[in-house]
Amino acid sequence: MTITKYHIELYKKVGGDVDHLQRIGTSEEKSITNQNIIVEMEELVANLELIKNGMTSNQYEEEINAKLNKLCIDDSVIAELKKLKSFR
């Protein structure tokens, strides 16, 4: 699973909501892989908001940053992901 700029735009389009993706997405957008990525992104965005608000330990922040480095295709995608808002 790799998060790309395509997935950032897809996340914005569906408001981070997999159910919404199923209603309005194209066949390609509705793929299981894309669904899993959107779910993962929503979790990451929520965790990043906790980090921004100082509600996590340094160790947890390091774990999330390691996960971002593992899942995102490059630093520009990480930067874009950090700008997203949780839609929960």
PDB file of N, CA and C in Angstrom:
ATOM      1  N   MET A   1       0.842  -1.174   0.000  1.00  0.00           N
ATOM      2  CA  MET A   1       0.000   0.000   0.000  1.00  0.00           C
ATOM      3  C   MET A   1       0.887   1.237   0.000  1.00  0.00           C
ATOM      4  N   THR A   2       0.696   2.089  -0.987  1.00  0.00           N
ATOM      5  CA  THR A   2       1.470   3.320  -1.089  1.00  0.00           C
ATOM      6  C   THR A   2       0.521   4.490  -1.324  1.00  0.00           C
ATOM      7  N   ILE A   3       0.670   5.532  -0.511  1.00  0.00           N
ATOM      8  CA  ILE A   3      -0.143   6.739  -0.650  1.00  0.00           C
ATOM      9  C   ILE A   3       0.562   7.679  -1.616  1.00  0.00           C
ATOM     10  N   THR A   4      -0.188   8.129  -2.635  1.00  0.00           N
ATOM     11  CA  THR A   4       0.347   9.033  -3.655  1.00  0.00           C
ATOM     12  C   THR A   4      -0.494  10.313  -3.692  1.00  0.00           C
ATOM     13  N   LYS A   5      -0.091  11.242  -4.552  1.00  0.00           N
ATOM     14  CA  LYS A   5      -0.870  12.475  -4.728  1.00  0.00           C
ATOM     15  C   LYS A   5      -2.288  12.155  -5.204  1.00  0.00           C
ATOM     16  N   TYR A   6      -2.428  11.117  -6.009  1.00  0.00           N
ATOM     17  CA  TYR A   6      -3.756  10.667  -6.456  1.00  0.00           C
ATOM     18  C   TYR A   6      -4.650  10.392  -5.253  1.00  0.00           C
ATOM     19  N   HIS A   7      -4.107   9.729  -4.237  1.00  0.00           N
ATOM     20  CA  HIS A   7      -4.898   9.380  -3.060  1.00  0.00           C
ATOM     21  C   HIS A   7      -5.225  10.602  -2.206  1.00  0.00           C
ATOM     22  N   ILE A   8      -4.329  11.586  -2.201  1.00  0.00           N
ATOM     23  CA  ILE A   8      -4.621  12.844  -1.495  1.00  0.00           C
ATOM     24  C   ILE A   8      -5.850  13.493  -2.127  1.00  0.00           C
ATOM     25  N   GLU A   9      -5.874  13.573  -3.449  1.00  0.00           N
ATOM     26  CA  GLU A   9      -7.012  14.177  -4.144  1.00  0.00           C
ATOM     27  C   GLU A   9      -8.283  13.351  -3.954  1.00  0.00           C
ATOM     28  N   LEU A  10      -8.154  12.037  -3.982  1.00  0.00           N
ATOM     29  CA  LEU A  10      -9.311  11.167  -3.778  1.00  0.00           C
ATOM     30  C   LEU A  10      -9.857  11.349  -2.364  1.00  0.00           C
ATOM     31  N   TYR A  11      -8.982  11.445  -1.392  1.00  0.00           N
ATOM     32  CA  TYR A  11      -9.392  11.672   0.001  1.00  0.00           C
ATOM     33  C   TYR A  11     -10.195  12.967   0.101  1.00  0.00           C
ATOM     34  N   LYS A  12      -9.702  14.035  -0.525  1.00  0.00           N
ATOM     35  CA  LYS A  12     -10.404  15.317  -0.504  1.00  0.00           C
ATOM     36  C   LYS A  12     -11.768  15.193  -1.187  1.00  0.00           C
ATOM     37  N   LYS A  13     -11.802  14.493  -2.299  1.00  0.00           N
ATOM     38  CA  LYS A  13     -13.033  14.342  -3.074  1.00  0.00           C
ATOM     39  C   LYS A  13     -14.134  13.673  -2.263  1.00  0.00           C
ATOM     40  N   VAL A  14     -13.762  12.663  -1.487  1.00  0.00           N
ATOM     41  CA  VAL A  14     -14.772  11.891  -0.749  1.00  0.00           C
ATOM     42  C   VAL A  14     -14.828  12.260   0.733  1.00  0.00           C
ATOM     43  N   GLY A  15     -14.091  13.287   1.112  1.00  0.00           N
ATOM     44  CA  GLY A  15     -14.124  13.711   2.506  1.00  0.00           C
ATOM     45  C   GLY A  15     -13.615  12.666   3.467  1.00  0.00           C
ATOM     46  N   GLY A  16     -12.699  11.838   3.007  1.00  0.00           N
ATOM     47  CA  GLY A  16     -12.129  10.807   3.863  1.00  0.00           C
ATOM     48  C   GLY A  16     -13.106   9.700   4.224  1.00  0.00           C
ATOM     49  N   ASP A  17     -14.225   9.613   3.509  1.00  0.00           N
ATOM     50  CA  ASP A  17     -15.307   8.686   3.838  1.00  0.00           C
ATOM     51  C   ASP A  17     -15.407   7.582   2.783  1.00  0.00           C
ATOM     52  N   VAL A  18     -15.092   6.351   3.189  1.00  0.00           N
ATOM     53  CA  VAL A  18     -15.127   5.223   2.261  1.00  0.00           C
ATOM     54  C   VAL A  18     -16.545   4.975   1.747  1.00  0.00           C
ATOM     55  N   ASP A  19     -17.547   5.183   2.598  1.00  0.00           N
ATOM     56  CA  ASP A  19     -18.929   5.007   2.143  1.00  0.00           C
ATOM     57  C   ASP A  19     -19.264   5.996   1.030  1.00  0.00           C
ATOM     58  N   HIS A  20     -18.792   7.216   1.190  1.00  0.00           N
ATOM     59  CA  HIS A  20     -19.007   8.233   0.148  1.00  0.00           C
ATOM     60  C   HIS A  20     -18.269   7.838  -1.133  1.00  0.00           C
ATOM     61  N   LEU A  21     -17.086   7.273  -0.976  1.00  0.00           N
ATOM     62  CA  LEU A  21     -16.332   6.779  -2.129  1.00  0.00           C
ATOM     63  C   LEU A  21     -17.158   5.757  -2.896  1.00  0.00           C
ATOM     64  N   GLN A  22     -17.818   4.868  -2.185  1.00  0.00           N
ATOM     65  CA  GLN A  22     -18.640   3.842  -2.835  1.00  0.00           C
ATOM     66  C   GLN A  22     -19.836   4.444  -3.568  1.00  0.00           C
ATOM     67  N   ARG A  23     -20.338   5.555  -3.079  1.00  0.00           N
ATOM     68  CA  ARG A  23     -21.496   6.186  -3.729  1.00  0.00           C
ATOM     69  C   ARG A  23     -21.117   6.987  -4.968  1.00  0.00           C
ATOM     70  N   ILE A  24     -20.003   7.720  -4.899  1.00  0.00           N
ATOM     71  CA  ILE A  24     -19.706   8.653  -5.997  1.00  0.00           C
ATOM     72  C   ILE A  24     -18.475   8.302  -6.822  1.00  0.00           C
ATOM     73  N   GLY A  25     -17.683   7.340  -6.376  1.00  0.00           N
ATOM     74  CA  GLY A  25     -16.429   7.030  -7.055  1.00  0.00           C
ATOM     75  C   GLY A  25     -16.616   6.297  -8.370  1.00  0.00           C
ATOM     76  N   THR A  26     -15.620   6.431  -9.213  1.00  0.00           N
ATOM     77  CA  THR A  26     -15.583   5.657 -10.449  1.00  0.00           C
ATOM     78  C   THR A  26     -15.201   4.223 -10.110  1.00  0.00           C
ATOM     79  N   SER A  27     -15.281   3.343 -11.059  1.00  0.00           N
ATOM     80  CA  SER A  27     -14.894   1.947 -10.818  1.00  0.00           C
ATOM     81  C   SER A  27     -13.458   1.857 -10.331  1.00  0.00           C
ATOM     82  N   GLU A  28     -12.574   2.615 -10.931  1.00  0.00           N
ATOM     83  CA  GLU A  28     -11.166   2.602 -10.515  1.00  0.00           C
ATOM     84  C   GLU A  28     -11.019   3.142  -9.094  1.00  0.00           C
ATOM     85  N   GLU A  29     -11.713   4.228  -8.789  1.00  0.00           N
ATOM     86  CA  GLU A  29     -11.611   4.835  -7.464  1.00  0.00           C
ATOM     87  C   GLU A  29     -12.131   3.912  -6.368  1.00  0.00           C
ATOM     88  N   LYS A  30     -13.097   3.063  -6.706  1.00  0.00           N
ATOM     89  CA  LYS A  30     -13.725   2.176  -5.725  1.00  0.00           C
ATOM     90  C   LYS A  30     -12.932   0.905  -5.442  1.00  0.00           C
ATOM     91  N   SER A  31     -11.767   0.760  -6.015  1.00  0.00           N
ATOM     92  CA  SER A  31     -10.999  -0.473  -5.820  1.00  0.00           C
ATOM     93  C   SER A  31     -10.745  -0.729  -4.340  1.00  0.00           C
ATOM     94  N   ILE A  32     -10.582  -1.988  -3.999  1.00  0.00           N
ATOM     95  CA  ILE A  32     -10.313  -2.374  -2.611  1.00  0.00           C
ATOM     96  C   ILE A  32      -9.043  -1.681  -2.108  1.00  0.00           C
ATOM     97  N   THR A  33      -8.041  -1.603  -2.961  1.00  0.00           N
ATOM     98  CA  THR A  33      -6.791  -0.946  -2.573  1.00  0.00           C
ATOM     99  C   THR A  33      -7.052   0.506  -2.204  1.00  0.00           C
ATOM    100  N   ASN A  34      -7.795   1.222  -3.043  1.00  0.00           N
ATOM    101  CA  ASN A  34      -8.096   2.624  -2.753  1.00  0.00           C
ATOM    102  C   ASN A  34      -8.933   2.756  -1.489  1.00  0.00           C
ATOM    103  N   GLN A  35      -9.882   1.849  -1.295  1.00  0.00           N
ATOM    104  CA  GLN A  35     -10.682   1.893  -0.069  1.00  0.00           C
ATOM    105  C   GLN A  35      -9.785   1.742   1.161  1.00  0.00           C
ATOM    106  N   ASN A  36      -8.879   0.776   1.110  1.00  0.00           N
ATOM    107  CA  ASN A  36      -7.973   0.554   2.235  1.00  0.00           C
ATOM    108  C   ASN A  36      -7.071   1.757   2.475  1.00  0.00           C
ATOM    109  N   ILE A  37      -6.616   2.378   1.413  1.00  0.00           N
ATOM    110  CA  ILE A  37      -5.751   3.552   1.543  1.00  0.00           C
ATOM    111  C   ILE A  37      -6.524   4.712   2.165  1.00  0.00           C
ATOM    112  N   ILE A  38      -7.757   4.941   1.753  1.00  0.00           N
ATOM    113  CA  ILE A  38      -8.556   6.034   2.319  1.00  0.00           C
ATOM    114  C   ILE A  38      -8.789   5.804   3.815  1.00  0.00           C
ATOM    115  N   VAL A  39      -9.082   4.571   4.198  1.00  0.00           N
ATOM    116  CA  VAL A  39      -9.260   4.248   5.622  1.00  0.00           C
ATOM    117  C   VAL A  39      -7.971   4.528   6.391  1.00  0.00           C
ATOM    118  N   GLU A  40      -6.853   4.105   5.846  1.00  0.00           N
ATOM    119  CA  GLU A  40      -5.551   4.319   6.484  1.00  0.00           C
ATOM    120  C   GLU A  40      -5.244   5.817   6.584  1.00  0.00           C
ATOM    121  N   MET A  41      -5.556   6.545   5.530  1.00  0.00           N
ATOM    122  CA  MET A  41      -5.313   7.986   5.526  1.00  0.00           C
ATOM    123  C   MET A  41      -6.135   8.684   6.597  1.00  0.00           C
ATOM    124  N   GLU A  42      -7.394   8.298   6.746  1.00  0.00           N
ATOM    125  CA  GLU A  42      -8.240   8.934   7.760  1.00  0.00           C
ATOM    126  C   GLU A  42      -7.658   8.709   9.152  1.00  0.00           C
ATOM    127  N   GLU A  43      -7.157   7.503   9.395  1.00  0.00           N
ATOM    128  CA  GLU A  43      -6.527   7.219  10.686  1.00  0.00           C
ATOM    129  C   GLU A  43      -5.265   8.066  10.877  1.00  0.00           C
ATOM    130  N   LEU A  44      -4.453   8.162   9.831  1.00  0.00           N
ATOM    131  CA  LEU A  44      -3.233   8.970   9.913  1.00  0.00           C
ATOM    132  C   LEU A  44      -3.555  10.437  10.155  1.00  0.00           C
ATOM    133  N   VAL A  45      -4.539  10.960   9.440  1.00  0.00           N
ATOM    134  CA  VAL A  45      -4.911  12.366   9.588  1.00  0.00           C
ATOM    135  C   VAL A  45      -5.397  12.631  11.015  1.00  0.00           C
ATOM    136  N   ALA A  46      -6.208  11.737  11.555  1.00  0.00           N
ATOM    137  CA  ALA A  46      -6.685  11.891  12.934  1.00  0.00           C
ATOM    138  C   ALA A  46      -5.507  11.866  13.915  1.00  0.00           C
ATOM    139  N   ASN A  47      -4.564  10.964  13.696  1.00  0.00           N
ATOM    140  CA  ASN A  47      -3.380  10.894  14.562  1.00  0.00           C
ATOM    141  C   ASN A  47      -2.515  12.137  14.432  1.00  0.00           C
ATOM    142  N   LEU A  48      -2.380  12.661  13.218  1.00  0.00           N
ATOM    143  CA  LEU A  48      -1.607  13.886  13.015  1.00  0.00           C
ATOM    144  C   LEU A  48      -2.244  15.071  13.734  1.00  0.00           C
ATOM    145  N   GLU A  49      -3.567  15.114  13.774  1.00  0.00           N
ATOM    146  CA  GLU A  49      -4.245  16.179  14.512  1.00  0.00           C
ATOM    147  C   GLU A  49      -3.970  16.062  16.008  1.00  0.00           C
ATOM    148  N   LEU A  50      -3.957  14.835  16.526  1.00  0.00           N
ATOM    149  CA  LEU A  50      -3.615  14.640  17.939  1.00  0.00           C
ATOM    150  C   LEU A  50      -2.193  15.130  18.220  1.00  0.00           C
ATOM    151  N   ILE A  51      -1.288  14.819  17.305  1.00  0.00           N
ATOM    152  CA  ILE A  51       0.105  15.251  17.455  1.00  0.00           C
ATOM    153  C   ILE A  51       0.184  16.772  17.436  1.00  0.00           C
ATOM    154  N   LYS A  52      -0.499  17.408  16.482  1.00  0.00           N
ATOM    155  CA  LYS A  52      -0.486  18.880  16.377  1.00  0.00           C
ATOM    156  C   LYS A  52      -1.007  19.526  17.657  1.00  0.00           C
ATOM    157  N   ASN A  53      -1.980  18.880  18.280  1.00  0.00           N
ATOM    158  CA  ASN A  53      -2.587  19.430  19.491  1.00  0.00           C
ATOM    159  C   ASN A  53      -1.840  19.035  20.758  1.00  0.00           C
ATOM    160  N   GLY A  54      -0.679  18.391  20.603  1.00  0.00           N
ATOM    161  CA  GLY A  54       0.153  18.035  21.743  1.00  0.00           C
ATOM    162  C   GLY A  54      -0.450  16.970  22.646  1.00  0.00           C
ATOM    163  N   MET A  55      -1.257  16.094  22.067  1.00  0.00           N
ATOM    164  CA  MET A  55      -1.968  15.089  22.864  1.00  0.00           C
ATOM    165  C   MET A  55      -1.333  13.698  22.788  1.00  0.00           C
ATOM    166  N   THR A  56      -0.105  13.610  22.298  1.00  0.00           N
ATOM    167  CA  THR A  56       0.564  12.314  22.174  1.00  0.00           C
ATOM    168  C   THR A  56       1.961  12.386  22.769  1.00  0.00           C
ATOM    169  N   SER A  57       2.523  11.239  23.002  1.00  0.00           N
ATOM    170  CA  SER A  57       3.896  11.165  23.493  1.00  0.00           C
ATOM    171  C   SER A  57       4.864  11.331  22.315  1.00  0.00           C
ATOM    172  N   ASN A  58       6.095  11.603  22.636  1.00  0.00           N
ATOM    173  CA  ASN A  58       7.124  11.702  21.600  1.00  0.00           C
ATOM    174  C   ASN A  58       7.291  10.372  20.880  1.00  0.00           C
ATOM    175  N   GLN A  59       7.199   9.286  21.629  1.00  0.00           N
ATOM    176  CA  GLN A  59       7.338   7.956  21.026  1.00  0.00           C
ATOM    177  C   GLN A  59       6.224   7.708  20.007  1.00  0.00           C
ATOM    178  N   TYR A  60       4.992   8.072  20.341  1.00  0.00           N
ATOM    179  CA  TYR A  60       3.877   7.871  19.421  1.00  0.00           C
ATOM    180  C   TYR A  60       4.062   8.726  18.164  1.00  0.00           C
ATOM    181  N   GLU A  61       4.517   9.950  18.350  1.00  0.00           N
ATOM    182  CA  GLU A  61       4.786  10.828  17.204  1.00  0.00           C
ATOM    183  C   GLU A  61       5.844  10.207  16.292  1.00  0.00           C
ATOM    184  N   GLU A  62       6.870   9.631  16.873  1.00  0.00           N
ATOM    185  CA  GLU A  62       7.912   8.967  16.088  1.00  0.00           C
ATOM    186  C   GLU A  62       7.341   7.773  15.324  1.00  0.00           C
ATOM    187  N   GLU A  63       6.447   7.015  15.968  1.00  0.00           N
ATOM    188  CA  GLU A  63       5.817   5.869  15.307  1.00  0.00           C
ATOM    189  C   GLU A  63       4.967   6.315  14.115  1.00  0.00           C
ATOM    190  N   ILE A  64       4.224   7.387  14.288  1.00  0.00           N
ATOM    191  CA  ILE A  64       3.390   7.901  13.188  1.00  0.00           C
ATOM    192  C   ILE A  64       4.281   8.415  12.061  1.00  0.00           C
ATOM    193  N   ASN A  65       5.340   9.115  12.397  1.00  0.00           N
ATOM    194  CA  ASN A  65       6.255   9.606  11.357  1.00  0.00           C
ATOM    195  C   ASN A  65       6.909   8.456  10.607  1.00  0.00           C
ATOM    196  N   ALA A  66       7.255   7.392  11.303  1.00  0.00           N
ATOM    197  CA  ALA A  66       7.828   6.214  10.644  1.00  0.00           C
ATOM    198  C   ALA A  66       6.792   5.586   9.705  1.00  0.00           C
ATOM    199  N   LYS A  67       5.548   5.541  10.145  1.00  0.00           N
ATOM    200  CA  LYS A  67       4.481   4.989   9.317  1.00  0.00           C
ATOM    201  C   LYS A  67       4.274   5.846   8.063  1.00  0.00           C
ATOM    202  N   LEU A  68       4.327   7.166   8.230  1.00  0.00           N
ATOM    203  CA  LEU A  68       4.208   8.064   7.069  1.00  0.00           C
ATOM    204  C   LEU A  68       5.327   7.797   6.067  1.00  0.00           C
ATOM    205  N   ASN A  69       6.547   7.668   6.566  1.00  0.00           N
ATOM    206  CA  ASN A  69       7.687   7.401   5.680  1.00  0.00           C
ATOM    207  C   ASN A  69       7.545   6.072   4.962  1.00  0.00           C
ATOM    208  N   LYS A  70       6.948   5.098   5.624  1.00  0.00           N
ATOM    209  CA  LYS A  70       6.767   3.779   5.029  1.00  0.00           C
ATOM    210  C   LYS A  70       5.652   3.782   3.972  1.00  0.00           C
ATOM    211  N   LEU A  71       4.548   4.490   4.247  1.00  0.00           N
ATOM    212  CA  LEU A  71       3.369   4.412   3.384  1.00  0.00           C
ATOM    213  C   LEU A  71       3.328   5.440   2.255  1.00  0.00           C
ATOM    214  N   CYS A  72       3.955   6.581   2.446  1.00  0.00           N
ATOM    215  CA  CYS A  72       3.870   7.654   1.450  1.00  0.00           C
ATOM    216  C   CYS A  72       4.987   7.538   0.422  1.00  0.00           C
ATOM    217  N   ILE A  73       4.639   7.837  -0.822  1.00  0.00           N
ATOM    218  CA  ILE A  73       5.588   7.664  -1.919  1.00  0.00           C
ATOM    219  C   ILE A  73       6.768   8.622  -1.813  1.00  0.00           C
ATOM    220  N   ASP A  74       6.536   9.827  -1.273  1.00  0.00           N
ATOM    221  CA  ASP A  74       7.643  10.781  -1.122  1.00  0.00           C
ATOM    222  C   ASP A  74       7.287  11.851  -0.089  1.00  0.00           C
ATOM    223  N   ASP A  75       8.248  12.736   0.169  1.00  0.00           N
ATOM    224  CA  ASP A  75       8.068  13.777   1.188  1.00  0.00           C
ATOM    225  C   ASP A  75       6.966  14.765   0.837  1.00  0.00           C
ATOM    226  N   SER A  76       6.743  15.012  -0.453  1.00  0.00           N
ATOM    227  CA  SER A  76       5.689  15.957  -0.829  1.00  0.00           C
ATOM    228  C   SER A  76       4.311  15.410  -0.460  1.00  0.00           C
ATOM    229  N   VAL A  77       4.132  14.102  -0.548  1.00  0.00           N
ATOM    230  CA  VAL A  77       2.864  13.481  -0.160  1.00  0.00           C
ATOM    231  C   VAL A  77       2.706  13.548   1.360  1.00  0.00           C
ATOM    232  N   ILE A  78       3.781  13.340   2.091  1.00  0.00           N
ATOM    233  CA  ILE A  78       3.726  13.461   3.549  1.00  0.00           C
ATOM    234  C   ILE A  78       3.309  14.880   3.930  1.00  0.00           C
ATOM    235  N   ALA A  79       3.902  15.878   3.280  1.00  0.00           N
ATOM    236  CA  ALA A  79       3.564  17.272   3.567  1.00  0.00           C
ATOM    237  C   ALA A  79       2.090  17.558   3.278  1.00  0.00           C
ATOM    238  N   GLU A  80       1.583  17.040   2.171  1.00  0.00           N
ATOM    239  CA  GLU A  80       0.166  17.229   1.834  1.00  0.00           C
ATOM    240  C   GLU A  80      -0.740  16.518   2.827  1.00  0.00           C
ATOM    241  N   LEU A  81      -0.354  15.336   3.228  1.00  0.00           N
ATOM    242  CA  LEU A  81      -1.146  14.570   4.193  1.00  0.00           C
ATOM    243  C   LEU A  81      -1.235  15.323   5.519  1.00  0.00           C
ATOM    244  N   LYS A  82      -0.149  15.949   5.916  1.00  0.00           N
ATOM    245  CA  LYS A  82      -0.130  16.697   7.173  1.00  0.00           C
ATOM    246  C   LYS A  82      -1.021  17.930   7.120  1.00  0.00           C
ATOM    247  N   LYS A  83      -1.370  18.399   5.933  1.00  0.00           N
ATOM    248  CA  LYS A  83      -2.246  19.567   5.780  1.00  0.00           C
ATOM    249  C   LYS A  83      -3.740  19.195   5.817  1.00  0.00           C
ATOM    250  N   LEU A  84      -4.028  17.910   5.611  1.00  0.00           N
ATOM    251  CA  LEU A  84      -5.430  17.491   5.551  1.00  0.00           C
ATOM    252  C   LEU A  84      -6.097  17.573   6.916  1.00  0.00           C
ATOM    253  N   LYS A  85      -7.414  17.743   6.876  1.00  0.00           N
ATOM    254  CA  LYS A  85      -8.233  17.767   8.086  1.00  0.00           C
ATOM    255  C   LYS A  85      -9.025  16.474   8.166  1.00  0.00           C
ATOM    256  N   SER A  86      -9.230  16.018   9.383  1.00  0.00           N
ATOM    257  CA  SER A  86     -10.068  14.847   9.596  1.00  0.00           C
ATOM    258  C   SER A  86     -11.519  15.252   9.385  1.00  0.00           C
ATOM    259  N   PHE A  87     -12.281  14.396   8.741  1.00  0.00           N
ATOM    260  CA  PHE A  87     -13.676  14.688   8.490  1.00  0.00           C
ATOM    261  C   PHE A  87     -14.591  13.988   9.483  1.00  0.00           C
ATOM    262  N   ARG A  88     -13.999  13.387  10.507  1.00  0.00           N
ATOM    263  CA  ARG A  88     -14.811  12.695  11.521  1.00  0.00           C
ATOM    264  C   ARG A  88     -15.589  13.685  12.345  1.00  0.00           C
TER     265      ARG A  88
END
